[in-house]
Structure formats: structure tokens, C-alpha cells
mmCIF file of C-alpha atoms in Angstrom:
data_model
loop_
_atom_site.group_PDB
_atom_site.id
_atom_site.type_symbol
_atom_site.label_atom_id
_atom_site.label_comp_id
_atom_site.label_asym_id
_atom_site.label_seq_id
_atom_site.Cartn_x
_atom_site.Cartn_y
_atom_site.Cartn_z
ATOM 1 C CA UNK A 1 21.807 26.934 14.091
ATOM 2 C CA UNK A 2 24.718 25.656 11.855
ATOM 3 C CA UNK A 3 24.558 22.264 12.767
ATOM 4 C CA UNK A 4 21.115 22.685 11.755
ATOM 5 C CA UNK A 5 21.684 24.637 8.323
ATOM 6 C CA UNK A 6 24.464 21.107 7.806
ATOM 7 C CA UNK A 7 21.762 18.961 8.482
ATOM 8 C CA UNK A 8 19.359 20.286 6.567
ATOM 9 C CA UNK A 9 22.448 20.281 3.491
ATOM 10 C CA UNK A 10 22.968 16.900 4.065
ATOM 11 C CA UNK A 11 19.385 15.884 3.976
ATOM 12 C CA UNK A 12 18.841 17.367 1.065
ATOM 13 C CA UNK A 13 21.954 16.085 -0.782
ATOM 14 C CA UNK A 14 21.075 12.510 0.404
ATOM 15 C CA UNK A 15 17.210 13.633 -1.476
ATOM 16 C CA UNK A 16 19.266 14.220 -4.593
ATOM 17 C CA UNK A 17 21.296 11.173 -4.536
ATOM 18 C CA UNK A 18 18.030 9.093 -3.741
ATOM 19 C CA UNK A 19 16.308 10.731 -7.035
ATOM 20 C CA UNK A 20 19.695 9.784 -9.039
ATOM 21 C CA UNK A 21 19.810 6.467 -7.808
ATOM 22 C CA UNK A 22 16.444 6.195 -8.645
ATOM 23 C CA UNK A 23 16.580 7.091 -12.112
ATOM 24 C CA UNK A 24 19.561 4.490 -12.945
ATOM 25 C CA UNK A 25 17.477 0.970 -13.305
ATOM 26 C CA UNK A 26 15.590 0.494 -15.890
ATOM 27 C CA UNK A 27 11.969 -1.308 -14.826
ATOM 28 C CA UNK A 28 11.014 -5.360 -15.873
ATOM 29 C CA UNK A 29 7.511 -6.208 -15.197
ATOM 30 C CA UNK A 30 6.014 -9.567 -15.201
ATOM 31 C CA UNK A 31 2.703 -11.107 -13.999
ATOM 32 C CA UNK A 32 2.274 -14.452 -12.039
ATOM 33 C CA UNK A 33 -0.617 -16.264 -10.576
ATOM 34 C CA UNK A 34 -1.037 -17.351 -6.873
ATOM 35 C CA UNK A 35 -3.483 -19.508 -4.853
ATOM 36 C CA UNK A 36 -4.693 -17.926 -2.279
ATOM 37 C CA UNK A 37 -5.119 -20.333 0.872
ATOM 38 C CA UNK A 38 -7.981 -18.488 2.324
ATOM 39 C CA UNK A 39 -10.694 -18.145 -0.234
ATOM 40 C CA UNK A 40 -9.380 -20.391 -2.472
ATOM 41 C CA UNK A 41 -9.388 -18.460 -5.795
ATOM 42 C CA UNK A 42 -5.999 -17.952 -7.775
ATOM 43 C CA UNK A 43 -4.945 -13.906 -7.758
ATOM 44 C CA UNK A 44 -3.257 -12.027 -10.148
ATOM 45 C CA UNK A 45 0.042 -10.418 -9.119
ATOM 46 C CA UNK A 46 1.802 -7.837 -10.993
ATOM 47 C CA UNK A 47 5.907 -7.456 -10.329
ATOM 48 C CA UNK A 48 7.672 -4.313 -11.136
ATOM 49 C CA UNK A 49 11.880 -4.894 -10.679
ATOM 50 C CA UNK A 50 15.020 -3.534 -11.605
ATOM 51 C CA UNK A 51 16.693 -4.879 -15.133
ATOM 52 C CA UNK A 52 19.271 -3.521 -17.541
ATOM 53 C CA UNK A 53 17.210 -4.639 -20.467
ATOM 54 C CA UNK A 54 15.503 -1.442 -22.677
ATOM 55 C CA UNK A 55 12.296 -0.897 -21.728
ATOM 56 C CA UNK A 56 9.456 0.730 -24.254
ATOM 57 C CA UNK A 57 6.272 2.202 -23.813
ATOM 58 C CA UNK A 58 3.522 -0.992 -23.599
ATOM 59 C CA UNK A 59 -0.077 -0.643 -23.166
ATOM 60 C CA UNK A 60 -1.717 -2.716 -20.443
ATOM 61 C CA UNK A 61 -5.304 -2.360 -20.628
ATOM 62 C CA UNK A 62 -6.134 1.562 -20.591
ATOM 63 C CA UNK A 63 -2.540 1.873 -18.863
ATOM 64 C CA UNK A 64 1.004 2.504 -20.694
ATOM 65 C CA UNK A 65 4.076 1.923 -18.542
ATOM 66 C CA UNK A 66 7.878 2.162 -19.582
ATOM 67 C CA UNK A 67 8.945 -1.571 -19.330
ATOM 68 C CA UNK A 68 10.801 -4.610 -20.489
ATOM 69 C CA UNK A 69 8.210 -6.948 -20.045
ATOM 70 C CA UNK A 70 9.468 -10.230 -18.527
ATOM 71 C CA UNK A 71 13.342 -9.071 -18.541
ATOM 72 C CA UNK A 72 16.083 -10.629 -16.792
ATOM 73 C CA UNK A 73 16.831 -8.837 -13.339
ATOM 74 C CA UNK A 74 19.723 -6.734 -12.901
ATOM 75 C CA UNK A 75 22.861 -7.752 -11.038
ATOM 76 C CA UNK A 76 22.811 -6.548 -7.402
ATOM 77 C CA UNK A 77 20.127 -7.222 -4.253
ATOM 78 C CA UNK A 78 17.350 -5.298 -3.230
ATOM 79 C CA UNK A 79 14.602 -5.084 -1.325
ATOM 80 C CA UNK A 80 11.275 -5.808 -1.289
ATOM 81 C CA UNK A 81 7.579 -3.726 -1.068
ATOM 82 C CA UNK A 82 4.466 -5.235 -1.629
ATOM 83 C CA UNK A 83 1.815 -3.286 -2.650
ATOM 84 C CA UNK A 84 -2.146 -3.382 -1.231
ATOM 85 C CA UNK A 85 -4.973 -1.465 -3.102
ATOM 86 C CA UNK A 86 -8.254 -0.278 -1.249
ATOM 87 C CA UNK A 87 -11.244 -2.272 -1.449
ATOM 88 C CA UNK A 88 -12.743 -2.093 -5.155
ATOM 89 C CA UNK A 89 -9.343 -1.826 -6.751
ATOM 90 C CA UNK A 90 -6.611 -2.930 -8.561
ATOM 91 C CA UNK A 91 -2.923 -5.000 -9.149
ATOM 92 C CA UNK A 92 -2.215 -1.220 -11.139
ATOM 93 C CA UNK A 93 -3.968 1.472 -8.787
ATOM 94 C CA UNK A 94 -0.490 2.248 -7.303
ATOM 95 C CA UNK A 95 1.763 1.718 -10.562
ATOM 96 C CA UNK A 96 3.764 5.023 -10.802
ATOM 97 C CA UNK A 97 5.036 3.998 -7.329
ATOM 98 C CA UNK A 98 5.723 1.000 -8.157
ATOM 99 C CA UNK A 99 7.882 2.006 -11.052
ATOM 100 C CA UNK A 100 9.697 4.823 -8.757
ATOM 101 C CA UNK A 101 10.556 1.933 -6.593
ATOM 102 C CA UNK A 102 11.569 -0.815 -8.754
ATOM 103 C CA UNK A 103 14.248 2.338 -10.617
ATOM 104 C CA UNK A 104 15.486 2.625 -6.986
ATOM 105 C CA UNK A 105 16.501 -0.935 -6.363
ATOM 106 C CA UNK A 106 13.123 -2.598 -5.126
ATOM 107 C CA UNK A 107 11.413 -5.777 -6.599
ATOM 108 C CA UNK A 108 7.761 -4.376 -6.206
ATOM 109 C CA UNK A 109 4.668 -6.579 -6.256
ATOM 110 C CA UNK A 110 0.882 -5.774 -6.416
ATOM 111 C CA UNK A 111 -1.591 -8.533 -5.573
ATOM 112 C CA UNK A 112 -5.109 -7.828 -7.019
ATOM 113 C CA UNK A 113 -7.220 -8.810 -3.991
ATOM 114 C CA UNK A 114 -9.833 -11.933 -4.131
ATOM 115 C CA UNK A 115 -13.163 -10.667 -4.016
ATOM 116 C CA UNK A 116 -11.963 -7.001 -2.640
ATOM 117 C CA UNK A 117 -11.329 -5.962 -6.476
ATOM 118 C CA UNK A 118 -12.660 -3.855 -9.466
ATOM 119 C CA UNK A 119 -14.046 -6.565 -10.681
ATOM 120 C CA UNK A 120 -15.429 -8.774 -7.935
ATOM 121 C CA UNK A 121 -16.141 -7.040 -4.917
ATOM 122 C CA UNK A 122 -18.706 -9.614 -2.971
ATOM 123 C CA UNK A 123 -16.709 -10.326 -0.232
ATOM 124 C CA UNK A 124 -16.077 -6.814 1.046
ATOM 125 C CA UNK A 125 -16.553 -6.035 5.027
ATOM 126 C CA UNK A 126 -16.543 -10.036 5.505
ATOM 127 C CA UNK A 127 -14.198 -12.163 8.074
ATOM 128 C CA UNK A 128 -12.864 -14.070 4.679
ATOM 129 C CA UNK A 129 -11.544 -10.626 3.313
ATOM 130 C CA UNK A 130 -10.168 -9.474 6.431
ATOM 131 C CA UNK A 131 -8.401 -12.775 7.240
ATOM 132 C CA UNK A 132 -7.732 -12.980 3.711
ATOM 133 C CA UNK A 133 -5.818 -9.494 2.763
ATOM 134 C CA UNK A 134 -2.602 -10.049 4.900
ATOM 135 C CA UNK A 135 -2.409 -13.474 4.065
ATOM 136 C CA UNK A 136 -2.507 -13.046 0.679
ATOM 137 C CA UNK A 137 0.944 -10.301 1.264
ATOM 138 C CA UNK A 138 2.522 -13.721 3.009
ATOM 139 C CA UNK A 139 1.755 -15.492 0.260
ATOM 140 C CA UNK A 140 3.251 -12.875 -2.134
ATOM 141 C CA UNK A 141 6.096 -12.484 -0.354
ATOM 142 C CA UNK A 142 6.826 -16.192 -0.322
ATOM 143 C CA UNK A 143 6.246 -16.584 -4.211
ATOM 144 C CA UNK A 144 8.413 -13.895 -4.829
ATOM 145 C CA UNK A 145 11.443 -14.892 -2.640
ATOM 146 C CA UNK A 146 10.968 -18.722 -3.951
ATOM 147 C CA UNK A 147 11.269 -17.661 -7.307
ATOM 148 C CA UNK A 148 13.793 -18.591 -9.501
ATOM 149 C CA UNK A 149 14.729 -15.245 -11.208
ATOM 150 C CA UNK A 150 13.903 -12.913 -8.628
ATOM 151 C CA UNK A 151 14.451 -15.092 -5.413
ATOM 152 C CA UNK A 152 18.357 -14.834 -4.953
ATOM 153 C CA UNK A 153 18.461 -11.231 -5.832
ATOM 154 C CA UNK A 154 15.949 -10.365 -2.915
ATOM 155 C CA UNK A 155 17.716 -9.107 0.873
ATOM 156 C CA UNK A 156 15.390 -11.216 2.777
ATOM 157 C CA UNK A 157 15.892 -8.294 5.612
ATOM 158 C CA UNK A 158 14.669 -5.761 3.605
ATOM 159 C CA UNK A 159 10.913 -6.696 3.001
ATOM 160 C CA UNK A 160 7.962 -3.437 3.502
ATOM 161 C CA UNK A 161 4.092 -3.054 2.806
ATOM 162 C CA UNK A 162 2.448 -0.310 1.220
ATOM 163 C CA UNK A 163 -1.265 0.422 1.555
ATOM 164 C CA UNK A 164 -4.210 2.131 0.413
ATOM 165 C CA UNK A 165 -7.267 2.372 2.319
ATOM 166 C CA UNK A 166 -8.283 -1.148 3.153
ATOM 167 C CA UNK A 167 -4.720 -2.044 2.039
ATOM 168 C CA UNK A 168 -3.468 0.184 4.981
ATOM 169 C CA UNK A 169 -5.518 -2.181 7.299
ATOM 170 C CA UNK A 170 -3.697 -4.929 5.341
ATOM 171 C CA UNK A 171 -0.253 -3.503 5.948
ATOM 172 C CA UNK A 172 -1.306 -3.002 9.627
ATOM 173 C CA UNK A 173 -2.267 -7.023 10.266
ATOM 174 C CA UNK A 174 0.204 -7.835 8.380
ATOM 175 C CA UNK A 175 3.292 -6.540 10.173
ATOM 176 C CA UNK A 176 1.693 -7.115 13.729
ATOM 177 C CA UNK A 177 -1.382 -5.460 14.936
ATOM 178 C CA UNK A 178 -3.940 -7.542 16.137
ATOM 179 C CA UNK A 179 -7.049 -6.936 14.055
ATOM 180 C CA UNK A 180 -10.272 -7.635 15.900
ATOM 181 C CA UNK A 181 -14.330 -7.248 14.502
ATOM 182 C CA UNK A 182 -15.357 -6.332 17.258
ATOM 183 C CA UNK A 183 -13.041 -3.262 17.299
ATOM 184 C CA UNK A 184 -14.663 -2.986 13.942
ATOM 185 C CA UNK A 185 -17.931 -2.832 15.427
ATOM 186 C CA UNK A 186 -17.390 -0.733 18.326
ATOM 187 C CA UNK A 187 -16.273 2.086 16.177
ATOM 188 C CA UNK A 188 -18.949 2.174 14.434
ATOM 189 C CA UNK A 189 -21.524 1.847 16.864
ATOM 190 C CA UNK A 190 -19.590 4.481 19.285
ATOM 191 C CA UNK A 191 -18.818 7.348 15.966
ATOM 192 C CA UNK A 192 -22.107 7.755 13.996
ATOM 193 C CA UNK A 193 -19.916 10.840 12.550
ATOM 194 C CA UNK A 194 -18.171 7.954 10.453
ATOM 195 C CA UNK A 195 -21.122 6.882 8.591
ATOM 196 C CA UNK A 196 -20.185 6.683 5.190
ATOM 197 C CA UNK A 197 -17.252 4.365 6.264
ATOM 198 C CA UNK A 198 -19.232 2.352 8.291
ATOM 199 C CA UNK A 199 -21.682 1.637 5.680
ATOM 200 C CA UNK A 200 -19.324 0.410 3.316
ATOM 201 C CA UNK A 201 -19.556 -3.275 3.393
ATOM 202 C CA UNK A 202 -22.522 -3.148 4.901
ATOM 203 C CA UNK A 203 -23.589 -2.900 9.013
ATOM 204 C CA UNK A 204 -24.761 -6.243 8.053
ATOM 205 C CA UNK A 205 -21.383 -8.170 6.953
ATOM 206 C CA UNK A 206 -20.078 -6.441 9.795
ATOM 207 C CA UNK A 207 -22.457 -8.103 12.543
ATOM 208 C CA UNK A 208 -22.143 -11.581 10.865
ATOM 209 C CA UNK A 209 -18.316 -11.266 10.850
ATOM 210 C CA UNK A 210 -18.278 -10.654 14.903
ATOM 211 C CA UNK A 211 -21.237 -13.497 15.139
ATOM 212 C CA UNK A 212 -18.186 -15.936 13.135
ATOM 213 C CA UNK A 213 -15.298 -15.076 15.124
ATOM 214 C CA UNK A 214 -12.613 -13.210 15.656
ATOM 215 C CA UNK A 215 -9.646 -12.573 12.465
ATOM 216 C CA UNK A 216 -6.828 -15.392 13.185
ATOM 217 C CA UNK A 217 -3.341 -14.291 13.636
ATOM 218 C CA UNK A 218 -1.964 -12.679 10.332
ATOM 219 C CA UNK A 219 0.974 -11.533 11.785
ATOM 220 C CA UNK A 220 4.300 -11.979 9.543
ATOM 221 C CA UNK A 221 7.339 -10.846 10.928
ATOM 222 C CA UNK A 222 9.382 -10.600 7.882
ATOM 223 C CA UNK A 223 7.880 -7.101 7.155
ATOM 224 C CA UNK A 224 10.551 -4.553 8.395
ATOM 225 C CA UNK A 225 8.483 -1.074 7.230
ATOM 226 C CA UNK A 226 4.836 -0.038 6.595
ATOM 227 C CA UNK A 227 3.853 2.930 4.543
ATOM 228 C CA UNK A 228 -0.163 3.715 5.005
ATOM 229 C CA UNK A 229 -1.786 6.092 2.623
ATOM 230 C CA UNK A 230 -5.386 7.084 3.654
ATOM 231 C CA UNK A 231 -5.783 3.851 5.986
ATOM 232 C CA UNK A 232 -9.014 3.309 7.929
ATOM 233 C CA UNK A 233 -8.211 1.540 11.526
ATOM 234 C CA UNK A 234 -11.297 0.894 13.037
ATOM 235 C CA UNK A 235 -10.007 -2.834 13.050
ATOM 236 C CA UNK A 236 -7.706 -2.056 15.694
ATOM 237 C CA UNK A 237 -7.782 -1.243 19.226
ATOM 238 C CA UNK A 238 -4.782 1.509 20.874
ATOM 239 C CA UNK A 239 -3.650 -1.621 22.345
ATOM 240 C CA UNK A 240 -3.225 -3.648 19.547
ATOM 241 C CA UNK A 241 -1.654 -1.192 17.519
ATOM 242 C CA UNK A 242 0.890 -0.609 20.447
ATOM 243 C CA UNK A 243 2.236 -3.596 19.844
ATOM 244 C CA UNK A 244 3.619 -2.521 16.739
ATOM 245 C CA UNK A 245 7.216 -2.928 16.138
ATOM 246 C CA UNK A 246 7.457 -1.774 12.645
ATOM 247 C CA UNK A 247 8.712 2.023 11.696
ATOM 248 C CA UNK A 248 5.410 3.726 9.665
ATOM 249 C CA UNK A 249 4.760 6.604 7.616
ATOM 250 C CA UNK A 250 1.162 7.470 7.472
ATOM 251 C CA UNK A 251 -0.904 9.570 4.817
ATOM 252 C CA UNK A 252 -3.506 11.415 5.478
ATOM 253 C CA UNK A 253 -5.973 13.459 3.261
ATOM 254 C CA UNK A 254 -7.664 16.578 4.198
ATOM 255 C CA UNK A 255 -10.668 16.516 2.536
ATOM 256 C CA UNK A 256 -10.892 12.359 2.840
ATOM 257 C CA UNK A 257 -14.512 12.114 3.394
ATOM 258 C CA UNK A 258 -14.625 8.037 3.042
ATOM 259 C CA UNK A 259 -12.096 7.277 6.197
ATOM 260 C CA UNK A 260 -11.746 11.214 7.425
ATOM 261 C CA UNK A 261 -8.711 11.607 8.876
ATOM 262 C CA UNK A 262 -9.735 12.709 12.510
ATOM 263 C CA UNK A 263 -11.257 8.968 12.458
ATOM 264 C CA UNK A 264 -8.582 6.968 10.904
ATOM 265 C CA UNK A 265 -4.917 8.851 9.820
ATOM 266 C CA UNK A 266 -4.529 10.849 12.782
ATOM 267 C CA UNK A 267 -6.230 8.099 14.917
ATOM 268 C CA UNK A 268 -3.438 5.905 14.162
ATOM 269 C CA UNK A 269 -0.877 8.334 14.114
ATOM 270 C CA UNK A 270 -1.918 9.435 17.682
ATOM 271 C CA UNK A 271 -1.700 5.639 18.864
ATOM 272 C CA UNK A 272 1.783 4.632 17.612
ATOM 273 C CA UNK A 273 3.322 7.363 18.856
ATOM 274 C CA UNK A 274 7.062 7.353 18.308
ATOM 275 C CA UNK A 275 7.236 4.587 15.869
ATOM 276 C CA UNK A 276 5.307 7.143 12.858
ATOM 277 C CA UNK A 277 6.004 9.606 10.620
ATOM 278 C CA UNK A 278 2.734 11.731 9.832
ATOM 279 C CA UNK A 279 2.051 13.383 7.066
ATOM 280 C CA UNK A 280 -1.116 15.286 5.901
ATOM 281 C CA UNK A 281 -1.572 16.047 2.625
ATOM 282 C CA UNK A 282 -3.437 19.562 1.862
ATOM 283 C CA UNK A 283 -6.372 19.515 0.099
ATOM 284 C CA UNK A 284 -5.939 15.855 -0.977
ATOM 285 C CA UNK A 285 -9.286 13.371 -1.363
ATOM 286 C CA UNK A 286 -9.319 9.514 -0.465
ATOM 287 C CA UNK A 287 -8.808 8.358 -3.779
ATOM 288 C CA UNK A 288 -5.776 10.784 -4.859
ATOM 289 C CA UNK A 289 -2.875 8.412 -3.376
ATOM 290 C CA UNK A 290 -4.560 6.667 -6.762
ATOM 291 C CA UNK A 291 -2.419 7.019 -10.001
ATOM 292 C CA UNK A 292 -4.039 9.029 -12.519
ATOM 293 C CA UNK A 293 -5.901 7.901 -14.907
ATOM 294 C CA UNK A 294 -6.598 8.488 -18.372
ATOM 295 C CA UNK A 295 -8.815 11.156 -19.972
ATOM 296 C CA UNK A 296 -11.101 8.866 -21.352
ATOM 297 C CA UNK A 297 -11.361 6.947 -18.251
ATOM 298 C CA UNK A 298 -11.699 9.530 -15.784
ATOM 299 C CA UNK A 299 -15.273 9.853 -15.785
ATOM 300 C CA UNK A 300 -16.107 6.049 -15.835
ATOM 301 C CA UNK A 301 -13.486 5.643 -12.876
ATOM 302 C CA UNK A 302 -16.322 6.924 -10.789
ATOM 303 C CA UNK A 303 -14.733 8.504 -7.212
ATOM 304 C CA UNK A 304 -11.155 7.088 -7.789
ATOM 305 C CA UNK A 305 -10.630 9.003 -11.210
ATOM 306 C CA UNK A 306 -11.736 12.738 -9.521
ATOM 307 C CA UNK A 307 -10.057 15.410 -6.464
ATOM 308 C CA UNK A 308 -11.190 17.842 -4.477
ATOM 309 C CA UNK A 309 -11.514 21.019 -6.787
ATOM 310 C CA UNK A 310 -8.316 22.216 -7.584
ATOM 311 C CA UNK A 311 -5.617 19.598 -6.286
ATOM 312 C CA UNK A 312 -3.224 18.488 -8.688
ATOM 313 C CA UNK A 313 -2.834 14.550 -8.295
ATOM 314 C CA UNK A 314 -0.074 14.338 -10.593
ATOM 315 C CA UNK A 315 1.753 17.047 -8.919
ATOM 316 C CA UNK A 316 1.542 15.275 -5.357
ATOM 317 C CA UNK A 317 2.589 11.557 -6.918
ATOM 318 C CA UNK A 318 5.827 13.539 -8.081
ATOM 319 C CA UNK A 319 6.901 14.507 -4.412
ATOM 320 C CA UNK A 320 5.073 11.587 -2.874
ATOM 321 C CA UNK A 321 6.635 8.818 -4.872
ATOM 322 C CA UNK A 322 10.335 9.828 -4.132
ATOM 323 C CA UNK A 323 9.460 10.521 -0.278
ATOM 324 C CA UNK A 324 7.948 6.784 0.437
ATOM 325 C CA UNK A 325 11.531 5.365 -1.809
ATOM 326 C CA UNK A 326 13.438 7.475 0.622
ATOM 327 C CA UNK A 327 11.512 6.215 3.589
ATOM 328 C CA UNK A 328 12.291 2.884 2.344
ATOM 329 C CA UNK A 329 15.913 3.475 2.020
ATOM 330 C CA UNK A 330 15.941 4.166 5.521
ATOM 331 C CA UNK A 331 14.173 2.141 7.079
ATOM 332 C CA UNK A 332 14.734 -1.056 4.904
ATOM 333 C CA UNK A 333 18.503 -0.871 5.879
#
């Protein structure tokens, strides 16, 4: 019992010195460009980081953020988390995270996804989306470590994936399990329960994509850690996802009726086994891993800008944003 009351001390003084550490860096943010070698558009990419510059309150579309836009990094090497939004949204879906990370000593970067965004979503449920999403964190991840500024500062052993939704798929190919359509298709044939998953996309795109082939190999071995948050895996078989090498820490939502958790969350959870960390988040919808948005936009944000009747999204970012930095910190060692 007292080695347990020590541990328990210990844990919670290493919490403390993660929030501490956190709050020490002030944040730079920049935004670069990147061709994408699969659909062939240019992407946006937004890049959070550590800097001693000041940082002020800036607007970015209906956002503000605390930042010194395009500041010189700080002194010192850190890692690296690149983060994937769900299908329909966003370089800035996942921003206060992004800033919790980049104050602890991460160089953070959001891709908005080609033809998987807010503002262009005619690719979704296709083979060029699917092949597309991890490839697109590879390409990130090579931008960022070839760049001048941010390049030297980066512990090339110390590289994770964050992902919402269809980004949890992402973060899933992308750090080795084998995605397959006709996984994809099997699910949905074999769980009518899942409907309102399966139809997104369209049964349609979903047929074609097994008719074209199967998703090449995505599989980049410099990511280290995966953090999930509401994730749908019908992409992936048990045995494909027991070939997973990667320590994970999976969200789940209770009242997630989009990828329900029996489904998806706890699906995956079930199949990797020792390698995960599940947690399930009370009364939580799909959308509330989503940074909050503002009053006047919450309406027109559809879905992503509302919760389950009484759950506090701002509450749960403040306990869930520290707990995915400290599952960084150990993990990205």
C-alpha cells in the first residue's frame, strides 16, 4: 500500500512538473505550403513551436491564438507531433493542443487535408484520400525536419501522430497498420448497426475503391507514438493492427454516434492489446475532441460546434490537453 501511496506522489509530482514545463515556452506559429505527391494539389500546413519571442493575441480567421507569428525558435531540441483532423475539417480543429504542445517543447504541425477538408470535401471515402492522408504526414514530417529554422532543432527520434476521426485512421497507416478496402467493406456489410458511418462517403466510393485496388504501403517508421481521439478502424483487420509496434492512447466518446465506440475505440483498443492506453470519455460526442469554437460560429459549425446536453468541451480540453503532452513525454523519450 505505501509503495503505492509513493507512486501515486510521484506521478502526480511528475503531472505538476509536466504543466510547469509546459507553461515556460512561449508559442511561434507559421504557415507553409506543401505538394502533395498523391493528388497533386499543394496543402496548407500550419506549425505551432516553441520561441522566446512575445507572443500577442492575433486573429486568424474567426480564431485568436497567443503567438509570435513567424518567430525564431527557441534554443534547445524537441520533438515532433503532427496533427490529422477528421474528414470535413481543418489545419486549426485541434489548435489548443497544439499550443499545449508546442509550450511543452514540441514543434507541432497541422496539415489541412486535400480534398478531406472544410472546404473541399469531394474526395472523401475514395482510394486517393485513403492513400493520400498518411502520405501527406510523411510529407509533413519531411518538410519540417528539412527546414532551415526548425530542422536542426527537431530529435529526429522523437516524432508522434495525433488524430481525429479519419485522422485516427491516418495515424494508424501511418505508423504501421496495414489499411485494406476491403476491410472497409466487410465492416460494413457484416455491422448494419454502423450505418451512419458507413454511409459517410458513400457505399458507392466505397465499392469503387475495392474495384481499384488495394491502399499501397503508407507505412513510415519514423513515427515513435500515436494518440487516436474518436478513430473509426474499419480499415483495418485484428491482424493488421497486430502488427503495430507503436505505444497508443486511444479516445473514446460515449455518446459518439458517427464511429460509436463499441465499433471503432474499443474495437481497436481490444485488438492492440498491451501496446494501448484506453480512455473513455463520459458523456463526450464525436466532435468534442474539436476545439471550441466561437459564439457566433457555433451554430454555423453545424455537428462539430455542439455536445451532448450538458458536457463541458472546454472543461475536458483542459485535462485532455496536458494528458496527451504527458503521454508524449513518455513515450517520445
Amino acid at each position: 500500500m505505501l509503495k503505492s501511496r509513493l507512486s501515486l506522489v510521484f506521478v502526480l509530482l511528475g503531472f505538476c512538473f509536466a504543466i510547469e514545463a509546459a507553461s515556460s515556452s512561449n508559442v511561434g506559429y507559421r504557415r507553409i505550403e506543401i505538394q502533395d505527391t498523391v493528388i497533386g494539389e499543394t496543402f496548407p500546413v500550419a506549425i505551432w513551436y516553441p520561441t522566446s519571442a512575445p507572443a500577442s493575441v492575433l486573429e486568424f480567421g474567426p480564431y485568436t491564438m497567443r503567438v509570435a507569428r513567424n518567430a525564431t525558435p527557441a534554443d534547445g531540441n524537441f520533438g515532433l507531433v503532427v496533427i490529422s483532423h477528421g474528414s470535413g475539417g481543418g489545419a486549426l480543429d485541434h489548435r489548443d493542443l497544439a499550443m499545449a504542445l508546442a509550450s511543452g517543447g514540441y514543434v507541432v504541425a497541422a496539415p489541412m487535408h486535400p480534398r478531406d477538408n472544410f472546404q473541399d470535401m469531394s474526395g472523401v471515402g475514395s482510394v486517393s484520400v485513403w492513400t493520400g492522408r498518411p502520405k501527406q504526414v510523411s510529407r509533413v514530417i519531411d518538410r519540417v525536419l528539412e527546414d532551415k529554422a526548425l530542422g536542426p532543432h527537431i530529435q529526429r527520434e522523437r516524432i508522434g501522430v495525433v488524430g481525429h476521426s479519419s485522422g485516427g485512421y491516418t495515424a494508424l497507416a501511418v505508423a504501421g497498420a496495414k489499411p485494406s478496402m476491403n476491410a472497409l467493406v466487410q465492416h460494413c456489410r457484416g455491422i448494419p448497426e454502423d450505418a451512419r458511418f458507413c454511409s459517410f462517403g458513400g457505399a458507392a466510393a466505397r465499392e469503387a475503391g475495392q474495384n481499384a485496388g488495394d491502399i499501397p504501403d503508407v507505412y513510415d517508421r519514423r513515427i515513435r507514438a500515436i494518440v487516436l481521439l474518436a478513430p473509426h478502424g474499419a480499415l483495418f483487420t485484428d491482424e493488421a493492427l497486430s502488427n503495430l509496434a507503436v505505444p497508443v492512447r486511444i479516445y473514446g466518446a460515449e455518446n459518439d454516434d458517427l464511429t460509436p465506440v463499441k465499433y471503432h475505440a474499443e474495437r481497436l483498443a481490444k485488438a492492440l492489446a498491451a501496446k494501448v492506453e484506453y480512455v473513455l470519455i463520459k458523456g463526450a460526442g464525436h466532435f468534442s475532441f474539436i476545439a471550441g469554437f466561437p459564439d457566433a460560429l457555433r451554430k454555423s459549425a453545424g455537428e462539430a460546434g455542439q455536445d451532448p446536453k450538458g458536457f463541458d468541451r472546454d472543461a475536458m480540453h483542459k485535462t485532455l490537453n496536458p494528458e496527451i503532452v504527458d503521454f508524449f513525454n513518455r513515450t517520445l523519450r
